[in-house]
Structure formats: structure tokens, C-alpha cells
């Protein structure tokens, strides 16, 4: 598919991706820290410093930034320092003031939808875990990017009814999931594992790709395991580009 007339995703690392729809590229959830420069996430099965892997050598040029939520593995101090202060930055309404406080001058909170350079962004619901833990994890969002092709980036969520409803409403051509089955010492995973990814795969005819793996200490599901346990699911390596 021509890169100027469809959708493509370059996985940088973890949930950091460059999502290109038509000719517009959105940098999503920038985590720019050097390998091992951040502390481990507490109350998890290992204590390795984050990120676990280095930043790949990829061109991170972009037209706008999208942050699904402000957990440090989705927006970090290094990204705050490196990003242009006047870059268009789309986010959850509840977190807009924090980006303004960080010095960004073109913050665009998305209540329901917004437009940028011919692409429509729809903010979608997410549930970052199960039960009371999901409540403690705070609000998270996904985004649908609608252009000549439609890309659904689900964000940090597990499989639950609003994800199915989003797939039904928008009928995306491609779906990007945050996997890794991230978890704490107690409770169920807070991002998608094998069963969640399988449920999405069975609910849509879209191409399905999974990121958010092997970069943060509490993401325990490996790429090899996910590939072995699922069918017709793309699991890219860091730095890889997928054209849909």
C-alpha cells in the first residue's frame, strides 16, 4: 500500500509508535529515556530498571503528538525535554492542564473527537486492569485515527465491552493493541494478554498488531509467547514498520 494513501505504524519502543494516516504522522506516547535510566515499577515480579531496552535508531519526525495517558512509560521527562513546546499535542481532557504546566503551548484536549490535517481523531474508552485496580490506575484512553484508512489504537486497556463496541462502531482497517500482560504482584494483568488479544482477533476482520512488550519491567508476556499462542497477529520488533 502506498505510504501516502493509507495507514502505517512504526514501533519505536514500548507503546511509543509513529502512526501515519494518509500523509500525517502522529507520535504516540513518547518514552524517550535511555535504557535503564528509570527505576523499576514497584510491587512487580522483578526489579529491573526501565526501559529494559535501548531506543532503536528510527526517524521520529512527526506532525503532532498524542498521549493516551500520563503514566511514565507513556510520557516521560526525556520526552518533555525533547519535544517542541509548540507541537500540537492531543490528550485526555483531565490531563490537559498538566501538559500546559509542562510548557506546551498547543495542547488540544479531546473530549470526543478532533481534526488535524484531514485526519479525524476519536477518543475511545479504556480500562487499565480489572475491578478496583483499574479504578486506581486512573483514566486511560485509546484513539481512532480516521482518514482514507481507519486505525484504532486501543491504548492501555484489557478486553472489555467498550473495546468491542469501538470495533463495531468504527470498523477499523487496522488495530494496534498494547500487550505485555503488565501486572503487579497481586491482581490480574492491566494490559492485554493472550486471551485479550485473541478476543480482539475474533471480533474484527482488521489487521491486528501488538506492541507494549519487552520494554518495561512489569510486562511479563514475551513476543515469542504471544506469537506462539495467537494466529494472524502481527508482533513487531522495536524499530519495525508495518504498512496496513
PDB file of C-alpha atoms in Angstrom:
ATOM      1  CA  UNK A   1       0.000   0.000   0.000  1.00  0.00           C
ATOM      2  CA  UNK A   2       1.409   3.439  -0.807  1.00  0.00           C
ATOM      3  CA  UNK A   3       2.551   5.230   2.312  1.00  0.00           C
ATOM      4  CA  UNK A   4       0.752   8.412   1.283  1.00  0.00           C
ATOM      5  CA  UNK A   5      -2.674   6.811   0.911  1.00  0.00           C
ATOM      6  CA  UNK A   6      -3.250   4.535   3.850  1.00  0.00           C
ATOM      7  CA  UNK A   7      -2.070   3.725   7.328  1.00  0.00           C
ATOM      8  CA  UNK A   8       1.281   2.613   8.710  1.00  0.00           C
ATOM      9  CA  UNK A   9       2.784   2.205  12.159  1.00  0.00           C
ATOM     10  CA  UNK A  10       6.425   2.272  13.189  1.00  0.00           C
ATOM     11  CA  UNK A  11       7.041   0.784  16.613  1.00  0.00           C
ATOM     12  CA  UNK A  12       9.710   2.777  18.398  1.00  0.00           C
ATOM     13  CA  UNK A  13       9.681   1.046  21.784  1.00  0.00           C
ATOM     14  CA  UNK A  14       7.049   0.008  24.333  1.00  0.00           C
ATOM     15  CA  UNK A  15       3.878   1.968  23.416  1.00  0.00           C
ATOM     16  CA  UNK A  16       5.807   4.669  21.565  1.00  0.00           C
ATOM     17  CA  UNK A  17       4.743   4.486  17.928  1.00  0.00           C
ATOM     18  CA  UNK A  18       4.639   6.678  14.864  1.00  0.00           C
ATOM     19  CA  UNK A  19       1.144   6.287  13.451  1.00  0.00           C
ATOM     20  CA  UNK A  20       0.846   7.584   9.894  1.00  0.00           C
ATOM     21  CA  UNK A  21      -2.611   8.059   8.414  1.00  0.00           C
ATOM     22  CA  UNK A  22      -2.626   9.374   4.859  1.00  0.00           C
ATOM     23  CA  UNK A  23       0.367  11.743   4.926  1.00  0.00           C
ATOM     24  CA  UNK A  24       0.116  12.801   8.585  1.00  0.00           C
ATOM     25  CA  UNK A  25       2.289  11.222  11.285  1.00  0.00           C
ATOM     26  CA  UNK A  26       1.321  11.203  14.951  1.00  0.00           C
ATOM     27  CA  UNK A  27       3.915  10.422  17.608  1.00  0.00           C
ATOM     28  CA  UNK A  28       2.027   8.434  20.245  1.00  0.00           C
ATOM     29  CA  UNK A  29       3.025   8.005  23.897  1.00  0.00           C
ATOM     30  CA  UNK A  30       6.646   9.177  23.732  1.00  0.00           C
ATOM     31  CA  UNK A  31       9.033   7.375  26.080  1.00  0.00           C
ATOM     32  CA  UNK A  32      12.498   8.707  25.243  1.00  0.00           C
ATOM     33  CA  UNK A  33      14.501   7.718  28.349  1.00  0.00           C
ATOM     34  CA  UNK A  34      17.828   5.960  27.935  1.00  0.00           C
ATOM     35  CA  UNK A  35      17.974   2.255  28.710  1.00  0.00           C
ATOM     36  CA  UNK A  36      17.976   1.634  32.466  1.00  0.00           C
ATOM     37  CA  UNK A  37      17.671   5.313  33.437  1.00  0.00           C
ATOM     38  CA  UNK A  38      14.270   4.986  35.150  1.00  0.00           C
ATOM     39  CA  UNK A  39      13.503   2.985  38.301  1.00  0.00           C
ATOM     40  CA  UNK A  40      11.528  -0.252  38.115  1.00  0.00           C
ATOM     41  CA  UNK A  41       7.780  -0.119  38.575  1.00  0.00           C
ATOM     42  CA  UNK A  42       7.149  -1.068  42.202  1.00  0.00           C
ATOM     43  CA  UNK A  43       5.300  -4.128  43.505  1.00  0.00           C
ATOM     44  CA  UNK A  44       6.096  -6.190  40.444  1.00  0.00           C
ATOM     45  CA  UNK A  45       7.786  -9.585  39.930  1.00  0.00           C
ATOM     46  CA  UNK A  46      11.228  -8.167  39.110  1.00  0.00           C
ATOM     47  CA  UNK A  47      13.248  -5.052  39.916  1.00  0.00           C
ATOM     48  CA  UNK A  48      14.993  -4.298  36.624  1.00  0.00           C
ATOM     49  CA  UNK A  49      15.474  -0.630  35.792  1.00  0.00           C
ATOM     50  CA  UNK A  50      13.423   0.806  32.914  1.00  0.00           C
ATOM     51  CA  UNK A  51      13.393   0.933  29.981  1.00  0.00           C
ATOM     52  CA  UNK A  52      14.737  -2.580  29.602  1.00  0.00           C
ATOM     53  CA  UNK A  53      15.977  -1.966  26.053  1.00  0.00           C
ATOM     54  CA  UNK A  54      17.660   0.907  24.192  1.00  0.00           C
ATOM     55  CA  UNK A  55      15.929   3.298  21.835  1.00  0.00           C
ATOM     56  CA  UNK A  56      16.180   1.983  18.269  1.00  0.00           C
ATOM     57  CA  UNK A  57      17.647   4.177  15.567  1.00  0.00           C
ATOM     58  CA  UNK A  58      14.472   5.350  13.829  1.00  0.00           C
ATOM     59  CA  UNK A  59      13.382   8.671  12.390  1.00  0.00           C
ATOM     60  CA  UNK A  60      10.951  10.114  14.935  1.00  0.00           C
ATOM     61  CA  UNK A  61       9.751  13.013  12.763  1.00  0.00           C
ATOM     62  CA  UNK A  62       6.104  13.804  13.369  1.00  0.00           C
ATOM     63  CA  UNK A  63       3.371  16.346  12.746  1.00  0.00           C
ATOM     64  CA  UNK A  64       1.580  16.056  16.094  1.00  0.00           C
ATOM     65  CA  UNK A  65       1.759  14.183  19.400  1.00  0.00           C
ATOM     66  CA  UNK A  66      -0.916  12.039  21.035  1.00  0.00           C
ATOM     67  CA  UNK A  67      -0.666  10.947  24.680  1.00  0.00           C
ATOM     68  CA  UNK A  68      -3.179   8.315  25.759  1.00  0.00           C
ATOM     69  CA  UNK A  69      -2.359   8.877  29.464  1.00  0.00           C
ATOM     70  CA  UNK A  70       0.498  10.278  31.514  1.00  0.00           C
ATOM     71  CA  UNK A  71       1.930   7.160  33.145  1.00  0.00           C
ATOM     72  CA  UNK A  72       5.733   7.479  32.935  1.00  0.00           C
ATOM     73  CA  UNK A  73       6.112   4.657  30.417  1.00  0.00           C
ATOM     74  CA  UNK A  74       3.872   6.642  28.044  1.00  0.00           C
ATOM     75  CA  UNK A  75       5.168  10.164  28.611  1.00  0.00           C
ATOM     76  CA  UNK A  76       8.455  10.753  30.406  1.00  0.00           C
ATOM     77  CA  UNK A  77      10.797  13.553  31.406  1.00  0.00           C
ATOM     78  CA  UNK A  78      13.076  12.926  28.424  1.00  0.00           C
ATOM     79  CA  UNK A  79      10.168  13.347  26.016  1.00  0.00           C
ATOM     80  CA  UNK A  80       9.063  16.501  27.789  1.00  0.00           C
ATOM     81  CA  UNK A  81      12.534  17.942  27.314  1.00  0.00           C
ATOM     82  CA  UNK A  82      12.945  16.868  23.696  1.00  0.00           C
ATOM     83  CA  UNK A  83       9.551  17.663  22.167  1.00  0.00           C
ATOM     84  CA  UNK A  84       8.964  21.091  20.659  1.00  0.00           C
ATOM     85  CA  UNK A  85       6.944  23.239  23.036  1.00  0.00           C
ATOM     86  CA  UNK A  86       4.605  24.316  20.233  1.00  0.00           C
ATOM     87  CA  UNK A  87       3.882  20.853  18.828  1.00  0.00           C
ATOM     88  CA  UNK A  88       0.135  20.117  18.558  1.00  0.00           C
ATOM     89  CA  UNK A  89      -0.475  17.753  21.475  1.00  0.00           C
ATOM     90  CA  UNK A  90      -3.705  15.765  21.799  1.00  0.00           C
ATOM     91  CA  UNK A  91      -4.607  14.275  25.170  1.00  0.00           C
ATOM     92  CA  UNK A  92      -7.317  13.370  27.637  1.00  0.00           C
ATOM     93  CA  UNK A  93      -9.194  16.429  28.967  1.00  0.00           C
ATOM     94  CA  UNK A  94      -8.312  15.522  32.555  1.00  0.00           C
ATOM     95  CA  UNK A  95      -4.595  15.809  31.762  1.00  0.00           C
ATOM     96  CA  UNK A  96      -4.545  18.945  29.624  1.00  0.00           C
ATOM     97  CA  UNK A  97      -3.552  21.280  32.456  1.00  0.00           C
ATOM     98  CA  UNK A  98      -0.551  19.122  33.306  1.00  0.00           C
ATOM     99  CA  UNK A  99       0.792  19.494  29.755  1.00  0.00           C
ATOM    100  CA  UNK A 100       0.280  23.246  29.916  1.00  0.00           C
ATOM    101  CA  UNK A 101       2.202  23.257  33.197  1.00  0.00           C
ATOM    102  CA  UNK A 102       4.967  21.346  31.390  1.00  0.00           C
ATOM    103  CA  UNK A 103       5.302  24.277  28.996  1.00  0.00           C
ATOM    104  CA  UNK A 104       3.436  23.002  25.938  1.00  0.00           C
ATOM    105  CA  UNK A 105       1.647  25.825  24.147  1.00  0.00           C
ATOM    106  CA  UNK A 106      -0.670  23.963  21.738  1.00  0.00           C
ATOM    107  CA  UNK A 107      -2.438  21.459  23.964  1.00  0.00           C
ATOM    108  CA  UNK A 108      -5.617  20.064  22.422  1.00  0.00           C
ATOM    109  CA  UNK A 109      -7.737  18.022  24.850  1.00  0.00           C
ATOM    110  CA  UNK A 110     -10.056  15.639  23.025  1.00  0.00           C
ATOM    111  CA  UNK A 111     -13.458  15.249  24.629  1.00  0.00           C
ATOM    112  CA  UNK A 112     -14.993  13.159  21.850  1.00  0.00           C
ATOM    113  CA  UNK A 113     -13.286  13.967  18.553  1.00  0.00           C
ATOM    114  CA  UNK A 114     -10.930  16.440  16.916  1.00  0.00           C
ATOM    115  CA  UNK A 115      -9.486  17.024  13.466  1.00  0.00           C
ATOM    116  CA  UNK A 116      -5.925  17.546  12.351  1.00  0.00           C
ATOM    117  CA  UNK A 117      -4.580  17.860   8.825  1.00  0.00           C
ATOM    118  CA  UNK A 118      -7.502  15.974   7.315  1.00  0.00           C
ATOM    119  CA  UNK A 119      -7.461  13.177   9.912  1.00  0.00           C
ATOM    120  CA  UNK A 120     -10.262  12.833  12.460  1.00  0.00           C
ATOM    121  CA  UNK A 121      -9.256  11.659  15.938  1.00  0.00           C
ATOM    122  CA  UNK A 122     -11.885   9.964  18.089  1.00  0.00           C
ATOM    123  CA  UNK A 123     -11.040   9.378  21.752  1.00  0.00           C
ATOM    124  CA  UNK A 124     -12.179   5.941  22.910  1.00  0.00           C
ATOM    125  CA  UNK A 125     -12.614   4.352  26.347  1.00  0.00           C
ATOM    126  CA  UNK A 126     -10.156   2.043  28.056  1.00  0.00           C
ATOM    127  CA  UNK A 127      -9.974   0.058  31.284  1.00  0.00           C
ATOM    128  CA  UNK A 128      -6.450  -0.246  32.668  1.00  0.00           C
ATOM    129  CA  UNK A 129      -6.939  -3.535  34.515  1.00  0.00           C
ATOM    130  CA  UNK A 130      -9.784  -5.194  36.352  1.00  0.00           C
ATOM    131  CA  UNK A 131     -12.052  -4.170  39.211  1.00  0.00           C
ATOM    132  CA  UNK A 132     -10.778  -1.824  41.898  1.00  0.00           C
ATOM    133  CA  UNK A 133      -7.242  -1.874  40.498  1.00  0.00           C
ATOM    134  CA  UNK A 134      -8.477  -0.381  37.226  1.00  0.00           C
ATOM    135  CA  UNK A 135     -10.021   2.481  39.193  1.00  0.00           C
ATOM    136  CA  UNK A 136      -6.745   3.136  40.991  1.00  0.00           C
ATOM    137  CA  UNK A 137      -4.826   3.186  37.704  1.00  0.00           C
ATOM    138  CA  UNK A 138      -6.749   6.301  36.664  1.00  0.00           C
ATOM    139  CA  UNK A 139      -8.342   7.302  33.370  1.00  0.00           C
ATOM    140  CA  UNK A 140      -6.873   5.972  30.143  1.00  0.00           C
ATOM    141  CA  UNK A 141      -7.937   6.425  26.545  1.00  0.00           C
ATOM    142  CA  UNK A 142      -7.483   4.972  23.112  1.00  0.00           C
ATOM    143  CA  UNK A 143      -7.775   6.847  19.829  1.00  0.00           C
ATOM    144  CA  UNK A 144      -9.253   6.081  16.433  1.00  0.00           C
ATOM    145  CA  UNK A 145      -7.456   7.827  13.561  1.00  0.00           C
ATOM    146  CA  UNK A 146      -9.845   8.187  10.642  1.00  0.00           C
ATOM    147  CA  UNK A 147      -8.581   9.078   7.175  1.00  0.00           C
ATOM    148  CA  UNK A 148      -8.512   7.119   3.927  1.00  0.00           C
ATOM    149  CA  UNK A 149      -7.876   4.155   6.243  1.00  0.00           C
ATOM    150  CA  UNK A 150      -9.010   3.849   9.849  1.00  0.00           C
ATOM    151  CA  UNK A 151      -6.561   2.884  12.602  1.00  0.00           C
ATOM    152  CA  UNK A 152      -7.757   2.019  16.114  1.00  0.00           C
ATOM    153  CA  UNK A 153      -5.046   2.414  18.748  1.00  0.00           C
ATOM    154  CA  UNK A 154      -6.580   0.892  21.854  1.00  0.00           C
ATOM    155  CA  UNK A 155      -4.107   2.177  24.474  1.00  0.00           C
ATOM    156  CA  UNK A 156      -3.574   0.604  27.891  1.00  0.00           C
ATOM    157  CA  UNK A 157      -6.725  -1.443  28.205  1.00  0.00           C
ATOM    158  CA  UNK A 158      -7.839  -5.003  28.716  1.00  0.00           C
ATOM    159  CA  UNK A 159     -10.560  -6.600  26.614  1.00  0.00           C
ATOM    160  CA  UNK A 160     -13.976  -5.443  27.788  1.00  0.00           C
ATOM    161  CA  UNK A 161     -17.270  -4.432  26.191  1.00  0.00           C
ATOM    162  CA  UNK A 162     -16.367  -0.851  25.169  1.00  0.00           C
ATOM    163  CA  UNK A 163     -13.431  -2.217  23.124  1.00  0.00           C
ATOM    164  CA  UNK A 164     -15.861  -4.482  21.274  1.00  0.00           C
ATOM    165  CA  UNK A 165     -18.208  -1.535  20.822  1.00  0.00           C
ATOM    166  CA  UNK A 166     -15.409   0.603  19.385  1.00  0.00           C
ATOM    167  CA  UNK A 167     -14.563  -2.118  16.870  1.00  0.00           C
ATOM    168  CA  UNK A 168     -18.221  -2.343  15.892  1.00  0.00           C
ATOM    169  CA  UNK A 169     -18.732   1.425  15.610  1.00  0.00           C
ATOM    170  CA  UNK A 170     -15.660   2.307  13.565  1.00  0.00           C
ATOM    171  CA  UNK A 171     -14.920  -0.897  11.647  1.00  0.00           C
ATOM    172  CA  UNK A 172     -11.187  -0.117  11.555  1.00  0.00           C
ATOM    173  CA  UNK A 173      -8.846  -1.377   8.860  1.00  0.00           C
ATOM    174  CA  UNK A 174      -6.088  -1.878  11.437  1.00  0.00           C
ATOM    175  CA  UNK A 175      -5.960  -2.296  15.214  1.00  0.00           C
ATOM    176  CA  UNK A 176      -2.956  -1.651  17.446  1.00  0.00           C
ATOM    177  CA  UNK A 177      -3.059  -3.221  20.908  1.00  0.00           C
ATOM    178  CA  UNK A 178      -0.915  -2.724  23.995  1.00  0.00           C
ATOM    179  CA  UNK A 179       0.129  -6.184  25.112  1.00  0.00           C
ATOM    180  CA  UNK A 180       2.721  -7.479  27.531  1.00  0.00           C
ATOM    181  CA  UNK A 181       0.195  -8.602  30.159  1.00  0.00           C
ATOM    182  CA  UNK A 182       1.658  -5.980  32.503  1.00  0.00           C
ATOM    183  CA  UNK A 183       0.929  -6.787  36.128  1.00  0.00           C
ATOM    184  CA  UNK A 184       1.726  -6.222  39.770  1.00  0.00           C
ATOM    185  CA  UNK A 185       2.426  -8.890  42.368  1.00  0.00           C
ATOM    186  CA  UNK A 186      -1.281  -9.057  43.163  1.00  0.00           C
ATOM    187  CA  UNK A 187      -4.272  -8.940  40.872  1.00  0.00           C
ATOM    188  CA  UNK A 188      -4.886  -9.571  37.195  1.00  0.00           C
ATOM    189  CA  UNK A 189      -2.934  -8.061  34.290  1.00  0.00           C
ATOM    190  CA  UNK A 190      -3.554  -4.400  33.462  1.00  0.00           C
ATOM    191  CA  UNK A 191      -2.759  -4.627  29.739  1.00  0.00           C
ATOM    192  CA  UNK A 192      -3.687  -7.233  27.162  1.00  0.00           C
ATOM    193  CA  UNK A 193      -2.512 -10.815  27.405  1.00  0.00           C
ATOM    194  CA  UNK A 194      -3.084 -13.771  25.099  1.00  0.00           C
ATOM    195  CA  UNK A 195      -6.800 -14.110  25.857  1.00  0.00           C
ATOM    196  CA  UNK A 196      -7.447 -10.384  25.344  1.00  0.00           C
ATOM    197  CA  UNK A 197      -5.589 -10.317  22.027  1.00  0.00           C
ATOM    198  CA  UNK A 198      -7.425 -13.436  20.896  1.00  0.00           C
ATOM    199  CA  UNK A 199     -10.763 -11.834  21.755  1.00  0.00           C
ATOM    200  CA  UNK A 200      -9.908  -8.793  19.631  1.00  0.00           C
ATOM    201  CA  UNK A 201      -8.691 -11.025  16.781  1.00  0.00           C
ATOM    202  CA  UNK A 202     -12.015 -12.883  16.834  1.00  0.00           C
ATOM    203  CA  UNK A 203     -14.062  -9.662  16.941  1.00  0.00           C
ATOM    204  CA  UNK A 204     -12.685  -7.934  13.848  1.00  0.00           C
ATOM    205  CA  UNK A 205     -11.550  -8.558  10.291  1.00  0.00           C
ATOM    206  CA  UNK A 206      -8.962  -5.786  10.661  1.00  0.00           C
ATOM    207  CA  UNK A 207      -5.228  -6.343  10.697  1.00  0.00           C
ATOM    208  CA  UNK A 208      -4.177  -6.661  14.357  1.00  0.00           C
ATOM    209  CA  UNK A 209      -0.738  -5.737  15.697  1.00  0.00           C
ATOM    210  CA  UNK A 210       0.520  -5.794  19.291  1.00  0.00           C
ATOM    211  CA  UNK A 211       3.118  -3.506  20.893  1.00  0.00           C
ATOM    212  CA  UNK A 212       3.963  -2.540  24.535  1.00  0.00           C
ATOM    213  CA  UNK A 213       6.155  -5.602  25.009  1.00  0.00           C
ATOM    214  CA  UNK A 214       9.596  -6.433  26.436  1.00  0.00           C
ATOM    215  CA  UNK A 215      10.462  -2.846  27.388  1.00  0.00           C
ATOM    216  CA  UNK A 216       9.095  -2.282  30.925  1.00  0.00           C
ATOM    217  CA  UNK A 217       9.822  -4.473  33.935  1.00  0.00           C
ATOM    218  CA  UNK A 218       6.237  -5.472  34.740  1.00  0.00           C
ATOM    219  CA  UNK A 219       5.369  -6.551  31.162  1.00  0.00           C
ATOM    220  CA  UNK A 220       5.831 -10.305  31.530  1.00  0.00           C
ATOM    221  CA  UNK A 221       4.368 -11.707  28.300  1.00  0.00           C
ATOM    222  CA  UNK A 222       7.087 -12.035  25.665  1.00  0.00           C
ATOM    223  CA  UNK A 223       6.772 -11.604  21.931  1.00  0.00           C
ATOM    224  CA  UNK A 224       7.739 -15.239  21.412  1.00  0.00           C
ATOM    225  CA  UNK A 225       4.987 -16.431  23.747  1.00  0.00           C
ATOM    226  CA  UNK A 226       2.351 -14.221  22.128  1.00  0.00           C
ATOM    227  CA  UNK A 227       3.310 -15.328  18.623  1.00  0.00           C
ATOM    228  CA  UNK A 228       3.127 -18.969  19.696  1.00  0.00           C
ATOM    229  CA  UNK A 229      -0.301 -18.603  21.289  1.00  0.00           C
ATOM    230  CA  UNK A 230      -2.104 -16.469  18.679  1.00  0.00           C
ATOM    231  CA  UNK A 231      -2.813 -16.706  14.980  1.00  0.00           C
ATOM    232  CA  UNK A 232      -2.833 -13.969  12.351  1.00  0.00           C
ATOM    233  CA  UNK A 233      -1.494 -11.321  14.749  1.00  0.00           C
ATOM    234  CA  UNK A 234       1.475  -9.068  13.968  1.00  0.00           C
ATOM    235  CA  UNK A 235       4.009  -8.700  16.794  1.00  0.00           C
ATOM    236  CA  UNK A 236       6.680  -6.264  15.557  1.00  0.00           C
ATOM    237  CA  UNK A 237      10.172  -5.823  16.913  1.00  0.00           C
ATOM    238  CA  UNK A 238      11.360  -2.405  18.084  1.00  0.00           C
ATOM    239  CA  UNK A 239      12.070  -0.165  15.095  1.00  0.00           C
ATOM    240  CA  UNK A 240       9.870  -2.165  12.709  1.00  0.00           C
ATOM    241  CA  UNK A 241       7.371  -0.526  10.344  1.00  0.00           C
ATOM    242  CA  UNK A 242       4.021  -2.094   9.488  1.00  0.00           C
ATOM    243  CA  UNK A 243       2.049  -0.887   6.492  1.00  0.00           C
ATOM    244  CA  UNK A 244      -1.632  -1.743   6.509  1.00  0.00           C
TER     245      UNK A 244
END
